[in-house]
């Protein structure tokens, strides 16, 4: 498992590369200072001393992968759509918004982190605090649009497993249902200010059609079994999704977040 936030390359990144004497590189790659590399320690014929360069060796790499996918990638999915619907361009700007930050904190604390298996030597709350710092770094200049990309592929990996685990444990899925409702609302193709959203998913045309249908029949969204499997038919989740989607259309993203965070 590897983890390092790498924003999309644009004019800003090319300018940064030029300032470091790399003006001839048309596609420079920039990244945050943080890095994590976890390897499963099952080398049959020995291995280099990877620990010397900061690699974590473990017999349980899948535990680290689950932690990263659900807390970090799930966190990205949580802040992506409300930020975009509120016309926020950058991730660090979304993190500076108290409603989005409060929403992220509540979803992570109540509906994601409780269902992550413990990892020896890792405090999940400390791990989340580090993620907050990483998301808040203005120098990375990661974009909300990048986080929103390919939701039809990312939601089943980053959000739906947490919904499933919470439902199985009898826990709340109110926040995760709101994450799904925000994605649905985003796929309608306009922000709250009616700014057009450029296609941002390989299945964009189909998603827009479903989002428009879901405005009047929310089940149309949850019937995407490729995303939700059978949990779209779960009464607890479907009821929460329906309620949140209705609030997003009635009052907008900001008001919906205010109501949720205040609960």
XYZ file of C-alpha atoms in Angstrom:
263
model
C 0.000 0.000 0.000
C 1.274 3.448 -0.905
C -0.165 6.773 0.180
C 0.830 10.214 -1.027
C -1.541 12.911 -2.285
C -0.608 13.868 -5.844
C -2.721 16.643 -7.380
C -3.450 16.854 -11.085
C -0.841 18.697 -13.144
C -1.882 22.151 -14.337
C -0.357 25.584 -14.986
C 0.492 26.059 -11.302
C 2.463 22.822 -11.166
C 4.298 23.608 -14.416
C 5.253 27.008 -13.034
C 6.556 25.391 -9.855
C 8.640 22.978 -11.926
C 10.042 25.850 -13.987
C 11.097 27.633 -10.808
C 13.099 24.527 -9.890
C 14.822 24.506 -13.272
C 12.535 21.937 -14.892
C 10.959 24.191 -17.495
C 11.348 21.541 -20.211
C 9.144 19.035 -18.362
C 5.597 19.349 -19.794
C 4.044 16.994 -17.236
C 5.756 17.470 -13.866
C 4.360 15.559 -10.904
C 3.969 17.367 -7.595
C 3.041 15.851 -4.261
C 2.687 16.492 -0.561
C 5.582 15.967 1.911
C 3.858 12.996 3.581
C 4.457 9.485 2.299
C 3.587 6.013 3.507
C 4.673 2.724 2.012
C 3.497 -0.544 3.541
C 4.730 -3.925 2.311
C 3.610 -7.406 3.276
C 6.657 -9.105 4.767
C 6.421 -12.397 2.873
C 9.557 -12.332 0.717
C 10.578 -15.957 -0.019
C 14.279 -15.256 -0.659
C 15.117 -12.396 1.666
C 14.766 -8.688 1.035
C 16.589 -5.344 1.297
C 16.393 -3.414 4.554
C 13.334 -1.431 3.492
C 12.916 -0.082 7.022
C 15.929 2.182 6.467
C 13.892 4.290 4.046
C 10.762 4.383 6.174
C 8.842 1.417 4.785
C 6.466 -0.359 7.155
C 6.754 -4.148 6.978
C 3.778 -6.122 8.210
C 2.045 -9.479 7.808
C -1.267 -7.592 7.632
C -1.033 -5.149 4.722
C -4.772 -5.407 4.078
C -5.485 -3.822 7.462
C -3.459 -0.759 6.452
C -5.170 -0.699 3.076
C -8.624 -0.734 4.661
C -7.617 2.066 7.045
C -6.333 4.210 4.189
C -9.205 3.569 1.781
C -11.944 4.185 4.311
C -10.521 7.043 6.387
C -8.493 8.941 3.769
C -10.251 8.117 0.498
C -13.602 8.010 2.246
C -12.751 11.396 3.730
C -11.968 12.758 0.289
C -15.341 11.506 -0.959
C -17.049 13.110 2.033
C -15.722 16.621 1.379
C -15.636 16.469 -2.428
C -19.272 16.967 -3.330
C -20.391 19.525 -0.731
C -17.359 21.650 -1.577
C -18.043 21.504 -5.283
C -21.751 22.223 -4.864
C -20.792 25.305 -2.848
C -18.410 26.439 -5.635
C -15.261 25.750 -3.609
C -12.318 24.968 -5.877
C -9.608 23.613 -3.576
C -9.491 20.939 -0.900
C -7.757 23.176 1.645
C -10.507 25.764 1.116
C -13.142 23.122 1.777
C -11.330 22.141 4.972
C -11.371 25.787 6.082
C -15.161 25.831 5.770
C -16.519 25.042 9.267
C -19.588 23.226 7.942
C -17.626 20.918 5.657
C -14.994 20.321 8.340
C -17.714 19.622 10.901
C -19.417 17.245 8.489
C -16.163 15.373 7.859
C -15.365 15.126 11.572
C -18.805 13.763 12.392
C -18.886 11.183 9.604
C -15.362 9.953 10.339
C -15.859 9.827 14.101
C -19.302 8.223 14.157
C -19.616 6.174 10.973
C -16.210 5.282 9.520
C -13.489 4.961 12.166
C -15.525 2.778 14.585
C -15.573 -0.020 11.999
C -11.861 -0.084 11.150
C -10.101 -3.124 12.672
C -7.309 -2.162 15.099
C -3.760 -2.055 13.766
C -0.921 -2.681 16.250
C 0.991 0.514 16.939
C -1.507 2.722 15.117
C -3.920 5.099 16.828
C -6.784 5.663 14.389
C -7.666 9.023 15.915
C -4.078 10.199 15.450
C -4.151 8.869 11.890
C -7.285 10.888 11.200
C -5.786 14.037 12.741
C -2.815 13.660 10.390
C -5.200 13.335 7.442
C -6.903 16.574 8.471
C -3.503 18.296 8.396
C -2.750 16.833 4.976
C -6.092 17.857 3.497
C -5.622 21.365 4.923
C -2.208 21.981 3.322
C -2.651 24.936 0.906
C 0.664 24.266 -0.837
C -0.655 21.009 -2.288
C -3.522 22.875 -3.975
C -5.456 19.679 -4.591
C -8.744 20.347 -6.350
C -12.268 19.424 -5.385
C -12.900 18.444 -8.983
C -10.193 15.775 -8.812
C -11.829 14.329 -5.712
C -15.206 14.259 -7.473
C -13.812 12.410 -10.483
C -15.114 8.921 -11.275
C -17.564 8.656 -8.405
C -19.228 5.631 -9.978
C -15.972 3.739 -9.463
C -14.886 5.330 -6.182
C -18.102 5.292 -4.166
C -18.367 1.465 -4.167
C -14.798 1.255 -2.840
C -14.535 4.243 -0.521
C -18.039 4.770 0.929
C -20.300 1.753 0.422
C -18.192 -0.690 2.520
C -18.465 1.670 5.513
C -22.234 1.879 4.999
C -22.452 -1.902 4.932
C -20.388 -2.348 8.101
C -22.340 0.325 9.977
C -25.660 -1.248 9.004
C -24.478 -4.692 10.055
C -23.417 -3.277 13.430
C -26.693 -1.427 13.919
C -24.931 1.934 13.811
C -25.924 5.227 12.247
C -25.547 5.773 8.504
C -27.030 9.273 8.473
C -23.783 10.959 7.454
C -22.841 8.360 4.867
C -26.339 8.579 3.405
C -25.794 12.326 3.106
C -22.487 11.675 1.321
C -24.404 9.558 -1.193
C -27.122 12.187 -1.535
C -24.495 14.873 -2.173
C -22.962 12.748 -4.916
C -26.407 12.300 -6.455
C -27.060 16.035 -6.272
C -23.654 16.791 -7.839
C -24.425 14.497 -10.760
C -27.442 16.626 -11.614
C -24.848 18.770 -13.374
C -25.151 22.153 -11.639
C -23.828 23.617 -8.398
C -26.132 25.364 -5.934
C -25.396 28.620 -7.760
C -26.453 26.946 -11.040
C -22.922 26.898 -12.387
C -22.573 24.080 -14.902
C -20.487 21.087 -13.822
C -18.397 19.667 -16.660
C -18.680 15.893 -17.167
C -16.579 14.217 -14.500
C -17.268 10.492 -14.742
C -17.055 7.869 -17.510
C -20.772 7.222 -16.881
C -21.659 10.918 -16.631
C -24.591 10.868 -19.058
C -26.239 7.949 -17.268
C -25.551 9.486 -13.854
C -27.128 12.795 -14.864
C -30.225 10.957 -16.068
C -30.472 9.014 -12.808
C -29.913 12.131 -10.721
C -32.706 13.943 -12.523
C -35.013 10.967 -12.041
C -34.023 10.723 -8.366
C -35.117 14.282 -7.689
C -38.696 13.015 -7.798
C -38.047 9.314 -7.134
C -34.919 8.865 -4.973
C -34.990 5.106 -5.447
C -33.829 5.669 -9.031
C -30.376 6.464 -7.661
C -30.219 3.600 -5.196
C -31.179 1.111 -7.905
C -27.600 1.302 -9.231
C -26.602 -2.165 -8.050
C -23.154 -1.684 -9.597
C -22.593 0.925 -6.881
C -24.793 -0.064 -3.949
C -25.368 -3.778 -4.383
C -28.206 -4.764 -2.083
C -27.815 -1.929 0.441
C -29.768 0.384 -1.835
C -32.785 -1.643 -0.751
C -31.967 -1.369 2.952
C -34.817 0.561 4.570
C -32.610 2.401 7.085
C -30.139 3.619 4.489
C -32.755 4.343 1.816
C -34.882 6.379 4.225
C -31.900 8.492 5.287
C -30.809 8.982 1.673
C -34.307 10.031 0.617
C -34.579 12.538 3.460
C -31.171 14.115 2.812
C -31.686 14.372 -0.935
C -34.992 16.132 -0.344
C -33.296 18.599 1.998
C -30.540 19.302 -0.507
C -33.091 20.221 -3.140
C -35.275 22.188 -0.744
C -32.623 24.180 1.117
C -29.289 23.702 -0.613
C -25.995 22.243 0.513
C -25.082 24.811 3.164
C -28.396 24.581 4.999
C -28.384 20.783 4.823
C -24.897 20.638 6.322
C -25.885 23.116 9.034
C -28.801 20.923 10.046
C -26.710 17.757 10.034
C -23.739 19.159 11.954
C -26.068 20.677 14.576
C -27.669 17.313 15.376
